Structure formats: structure tokens, C-alpha cells
Amino acid sequence: MEECIFCKIINREIPSHVVYEDEDVLAFLDITQVTKGHTLLIPKLHVSDIFEYNQELAATIFSRLPKVARAIEKSDPAIKGLNIVNNNREVAYQTVFHSHVHLIPRYDTKDDFSMRFGNHMADYTPDQLSTVAQSIKNELED
């Protein structure tokens, strides 16, 4: 895509700090560096989000995650954990519309990064949860 910043990084039209590359994926440091070592893993094929993945692309991208994650962990003995985040579409906080996975090293619980999940367990009965689960199952592709 002509105006996609990640496509420009793939094509070396703008600089980046590449940490891993093969014919299908590219991993490079996120310019924001939420924590030191914050890395993005992207497909070289331009797809906007996870909803555009086929099974082969998903296998390609997600099979590279452990390799890059282990490299990040080994790169700094101070790393105590890692968040893997994938935002899809604007309502889910996606800001660059070329699919990407964030690998965010964690050094301490006081890092400048947090993910908090609300607990709405009391809002759903077991029957309502069964209905939601069945609705999702009905949409699964073979």
C-alpha cells in the first residue's frame, strides 16, 4: 500500500531498527518503546488486521512469535515477562492499519504499560454464556 508506514518500512523507504526478517515477516523496534525492547512483528503482505488473515498467513505470523519473544527475553537479563498484544480495528485501539503484533518486554509491575480487564462475571448467567458460546461456534469455519 502506497501510504502505509509499515509497507514503507518493509520497502526500506523509511528507517527502522530491524531485529528479525525472513521472506514473510519483519520484526522491528516500535518507535514508541513502551518499554525497552518493544518490538512489532508484521507480515510483509499488507493486510489490515486479523480478520484478513487466512490460515496460512496466521501460521506464518504466529509461528515466528516464540522465536522473537525468546530473543527479546535473552537480550536483557532484567526482563521478567512479556506482553503480546494484537489490536484489530480502531475501536480496539489499532492506529496503524497494517496488521502487527506488539511484543512488550516487562521489567517491573510499575512499567509504563498496563492491561486491565473488567470483571463482568455477575452480568451473565450460565444460560446466557451458553448462548454466546453457541453463537460463536455456529460461525466457525471448517
mmCIF file of C-alpha atoms in Angstrom:
data_model
loop_
_atom_site.group_PDB
_atom_site.id
_atom_site.type_symbol
_atom_site.label_atom_id
_atom_site.label_comp_id
_atom_site.label_asym_id
_atom_site.label_seq_id
_atom_site.Cartn_x
_atom_site.Cartn_y
_atom_site.Cartn_z
ATOM 1 C CA MET A 1 0.000 0.000 0.000
ATOM 2 C CA GLU A 2 1.341 3.335 -1.029
ATOM 3 C CA GLU A 3 0.656 5.310 2.160
ATOM 4 C CA CYS A 4 1.171 2.527 4.714
ATOM 5 C CA ILE A 5 4.032 3.331 7.080
ATOM 6 C CA PHE A 6 4.747 -0.351 7.709
ATOM 7 C CA CYS A 7 4.874 -1.081 3.974
ATOM 8 C CA LYS A 8 7.369 1.773 3.707
ATOM 9 C CA ILE A 9 9.445 0.158 6.461
ATOM 10 C CA ILE A 10 9.293 -3.200 4.645
ATOM 11 C CA ASN A 11 10.420 -1.486 1.435
ATOM 12 C CA ARG A 12 13.205 0.363 3.295
ATOM 13 C CA GLU A 13 11.746 3.723 2.306
ATOM 14 C CA ILE A 14 11.968 4.862 5.925
ATOM 15 C CA PRO A 15 14.457 3.684 8.556
ATOM 16 C CA SER A 16 13.743 1.172 11.279
ATOM 17 C CA HIS A 17 15.659 -0.995 13.715
ATOM 18 C CA VAL A 18 15.070 -4.493 12.368
ATOM 19 C CA VAL A 19 15.537 -7.367 14.800
ATOM 20 C CA TYR A 20 14.302 -10.246 12.602
ATOM 21 C CA GLU A 21 13.410 -10.736 8.964
ATOM 22 C CA ASP A 22 12.599 -13.560 6.615
ATOM 23 C CA GLU A 23 10.743 -13.664 3.316
ATOM 24 C CA ASP A 24 7.308 -13.407 5.000
ATOM 25 C CA VAL A 25 7.691 -11.362 8.181
ATOM 26 C CA LEU A 26 9.570 -8.428 9.617
ATOM 27 C CA ALA A 27 10.179 -7.611 13.275
ATOM 28 C CA PHE A 28 11.477 -4.201 14.278
ATOM 29 C CA LEU A 29 11.582 -1.951 17.323
ATOM 30 C CA ASP A 30 8.438 0.108 17.868
ATOM 31 C CA ILE A 31 9.321 3.781 17.708
ATOM 32 C CA THR A 32 7.326 4.441 20.909
ATOM 33 C CA GLN A 33 9.310 1.949 23.030
ATOM 34 C CA VAL A 34 6.601 1.498 25.689
ATOM 35 C CA THR A 35 9.353 -0.458 27.426
ATOM 36 C CA LYS A 36 12.918 -1.055 26.243
ATOM 37 C CA GLY A 37 12.843 -3.681 23.504
ATOM 38 C CA HIS A 38 9.188 -3.127 22.484
ATOM 39 C CA THR A 39 9.059 -4.902 19.120
ATOM 40 C CA LEU A 40 6.489 -5.162 16.328
ATOM 41 C CA LEU A 41 6.077 -8.324 14.285
ATOM 42 C CA ILE A 42 4.343 -7.752 10.949
ATOM 43 C CA PRO A 43 3.519 -9.722 7.831
ATOM 44 C CA LYS A 44 5.225 -8.405 4.719
ATOM 45 C CA LEU A 45 1.942 -8.934 2.917
ATOM 46 C CA HIS A 46 -0.259 -5.910 3.522
ATOM 47 C CA VAL A 47 -3.331 -6.977 5.463
ATOM 48 C CA SER A 48 -5.218 -4.541 7.652
ATOM 49 C CA ASP A 49 -5.981 -6.791 10.591
ATOM 50 C CA ILE A 50 -6.504 -10.347 11.838
ATOM 51 C CA PHE A 51 -9.846 -10.525 10.036
ATOM 52 C CA GLU A 52 -7.957 -10.569 6.712
ATOM 53 C CA TYR A 53 -5.674 -13.490 7.671
ATOM 54 C CA ASN A 54 -6.104 -16.854 6.069
ATOM 55 C CA GLN A 55 -4.883 -19.994 7.831
ATOM 56 C CA GLU A 56 -1.513 -19.958 6.066
ATOM 57 C CA LEU A 57 -0.760 -16.332 6.950
ATOM 58 C CA ALA A 58 -1.807 -16.910 10.570
ATOM 59 C CA ALA A 59 0.502 -19.931 10.792
ATOM 60 C CA THR A 60 3.341 -17.914 9.274
ATOM 61 C CA ILE A 61 2.989 -14.926 11.583
ATOM 62 C CA PHE A 62 2.212 -16.692 14.821
ATOM 63 C CA SER A 63 4.884 -19.353 14.336
ATOM 64 C CA ARG A 64 7.523 -16.595 14.448
ATOM 65 C CA LEU A 65 6.302 -15.163 17.773
ATOM 66 C CA PRO A 66 8.111 -17.601 20.109
ATOM 67 C CA LYS A 67 11.422 -17.124 18.276
ATOM 68 C CA VAL A 68 11.270 -13.330 18.504
ATOM 69 C CA ALA A 69 9.929 -13.449 22.087
ATOM 70 C CA ARG A 70 12.806 -15.685 23.229
ATOM 71 C CA ALA A 71 15.332 -13.390 21.545
ATOM 72 C CA ILE A 72 13.863 -10.368 23.319
ATOM 73 C CA GLU A 73 13.942 -12.194 26.660
ATOM 74 C CA LYS A 74 17.546 -13.324 26.199
ATOM 75 C CA SER A 75 18.639 -9.836 25.117
ATOM 76 C CA ASP A 76 18.289 -8.371 28.608
ATOM 77 C CA PRO A 77 18.546 -10.274 31.893
ATOM 78 C CA ALA A 78 16.343 -7.617 33.543
ATOM 79 C CA ILE A 79 13.299 -8.750 31.537
ATOM 80 C CA LYS A 80 10.866 -10.580 33.813
ATOM 81 C CA GLY A 81 7.960 -11.146 31.394
ATOM 82 C CA LEU A 82 6.418 -10.185 28.070
ATOM 83 C CA ASN A 83 3.037 -8.971 26.864
ATOM 84 C CA ILE A 84 1.906 -9.953 23.387
ATOM 85 C CA VAL A 85 -0.790 -7.590 22.104
ATOM 86 C CA ASN A 86 -2.674 -7.506 18.813
ATOM 87 C CA ASN A 87 -5.208 -4.695 18.321
ATOM 88 C CA ASN A 88 -7.717 -5.071 15.499
ATOM 89 C CA ARG A 89 -9.660 -2.120 14.147
ATOM 90 C CA GLU A 90 -9.983 1.363 15.545
ATOM 91 C CA VAL A 91 -12.382 0.525 18.378
ATOM 92 C CA ALA A 92 -9.731 -1.917 19.651
ATOM 93 C CA TYR A 93 -7.045 0.814 19.584
ATOM 94 C CA GLN A 94 -5.427 -0.113 16.267
ATOM 95 C CA THR A 95 -3.779 3.024 14.883
ATOM 96 C CA VAL A 96 -1.695 1.635 12.013
ATOM 97 C CA PHE A 97 -3.868 -0.370 9.664
ATOM 98 C CA HIS A 98 -1.270 -2.912 8.636
ATOM 99 C CA SER A 99 -1.611 -5.916 10.905
ATOM 100 C CA HIS A 100 1.009 -6.074 13.627
ATOM 101 C CA VAL A 101 1.717 -7.809 16.914
ATOM 102 C CA HIS A 102 3.332 -5.945 19.800
ATOM 103 C CA LEU A 103 5.892 -7.778 21.928
ATOM 104 C CA ILE A 104 6.341 -5.653 25.037
ATOM 105 C CA PRO A 105 9.057 -6.694 27.494
ATOM 106 C CA ARG A 106 8.149 -6.310 31.140
ATOM 107 C CA TYR A 107 10.772 -5.312 33.677
ATOM 108 C CA ASP A 108 8.562 -4.495 36.630
ATOM 109 C CA THR A 109 4.905 -4.182 37.529
ATOM 110 C CA LYS A 110 5.447 -0.424 37.508
ATOM 111 C CA ASP A 111 6.410 -0.284 33.798
ATOM 112 C CA ASP A 112 4.542 2.372 31.847
ATOM 113 C CA PHE A 113 2.159 -0.223 30.416
ATOM 114 C CA SER A 114 -0.983 -1.779 31.764
ATOM 115 C CA MET A 115 -3.777 -4.017 30.620
ATOM 116 C CA ARG A 116 -6.781 -4.144 32.850
ATOM 117 C CA PHE A 117 -9.770 -6.346 32.236
ATOM 118 C CA GLY A 118 -13.123 -5.558 33.765
ATOM 119 C CA ASN A 119 -14.867 -8.352 35.621
ATOM 120 C CA HIS A 120 -18.452 -8.694 34.416
ATOM 121 C CA MET A 121 -18.956 -12.251 35.597
ATOM 122 C CA ALA A 122 -22.029 -11.242 37.588
ATOM 123 C CA ASP A 123 -23.648 -9.779 34.454
ATOM 124 C CA TYR A 124 -24.121 -13.159 32.741
ATOM 125 C CA THR A 125 -25.972 -16.286 33.745
ATOM 126 C CA PRO A 126 -24.657 -19.700 32.689
ATOM 127 C CA ASP A 127 -27.504 -19.896 30.163
ATOM 128 C CA GLN A 128 -26.530 -16.544 28.639
ATOM 129 C CA LEU A 129 -22.902 -17.662 28.377
ATOM 130 C CA SER A 130 -24.021 -20.906 26.712
ATOM 131 C CA THR A 131 -25.982 -18.868 24.154
ATOM 132 C CA VAL A 132 -22.964 -16.656 23.428
ATOM 133 C CA ALA A 133 -20.682 -19.696 23.088
ATOM 134 C CA GLN A 134 -23.102 -21.438 20.743
ATOM 135 C CA SER A 135 -23.442 -18.316 18.605
ATOM 136 C CA ILE A 136 -19.657 -18.224 18.152
ATOM 137 C CA LYS A 137 -19.457 -21.976 17.463
ATOM 138 C CA ASN A 138 -22.110 -21.597 14.775
ATOM 139 C CA GLU A 139 -19.869 -19.136 12.914
ATOM 140 C CA LEU A 140 -16.680 -21.216 12.941
ATOM 141 C CA GLU A 141 -15.368 -22.125 9.508
ATOM 142 C CA ASP A 142 -14.149 -25.642 8.834
#
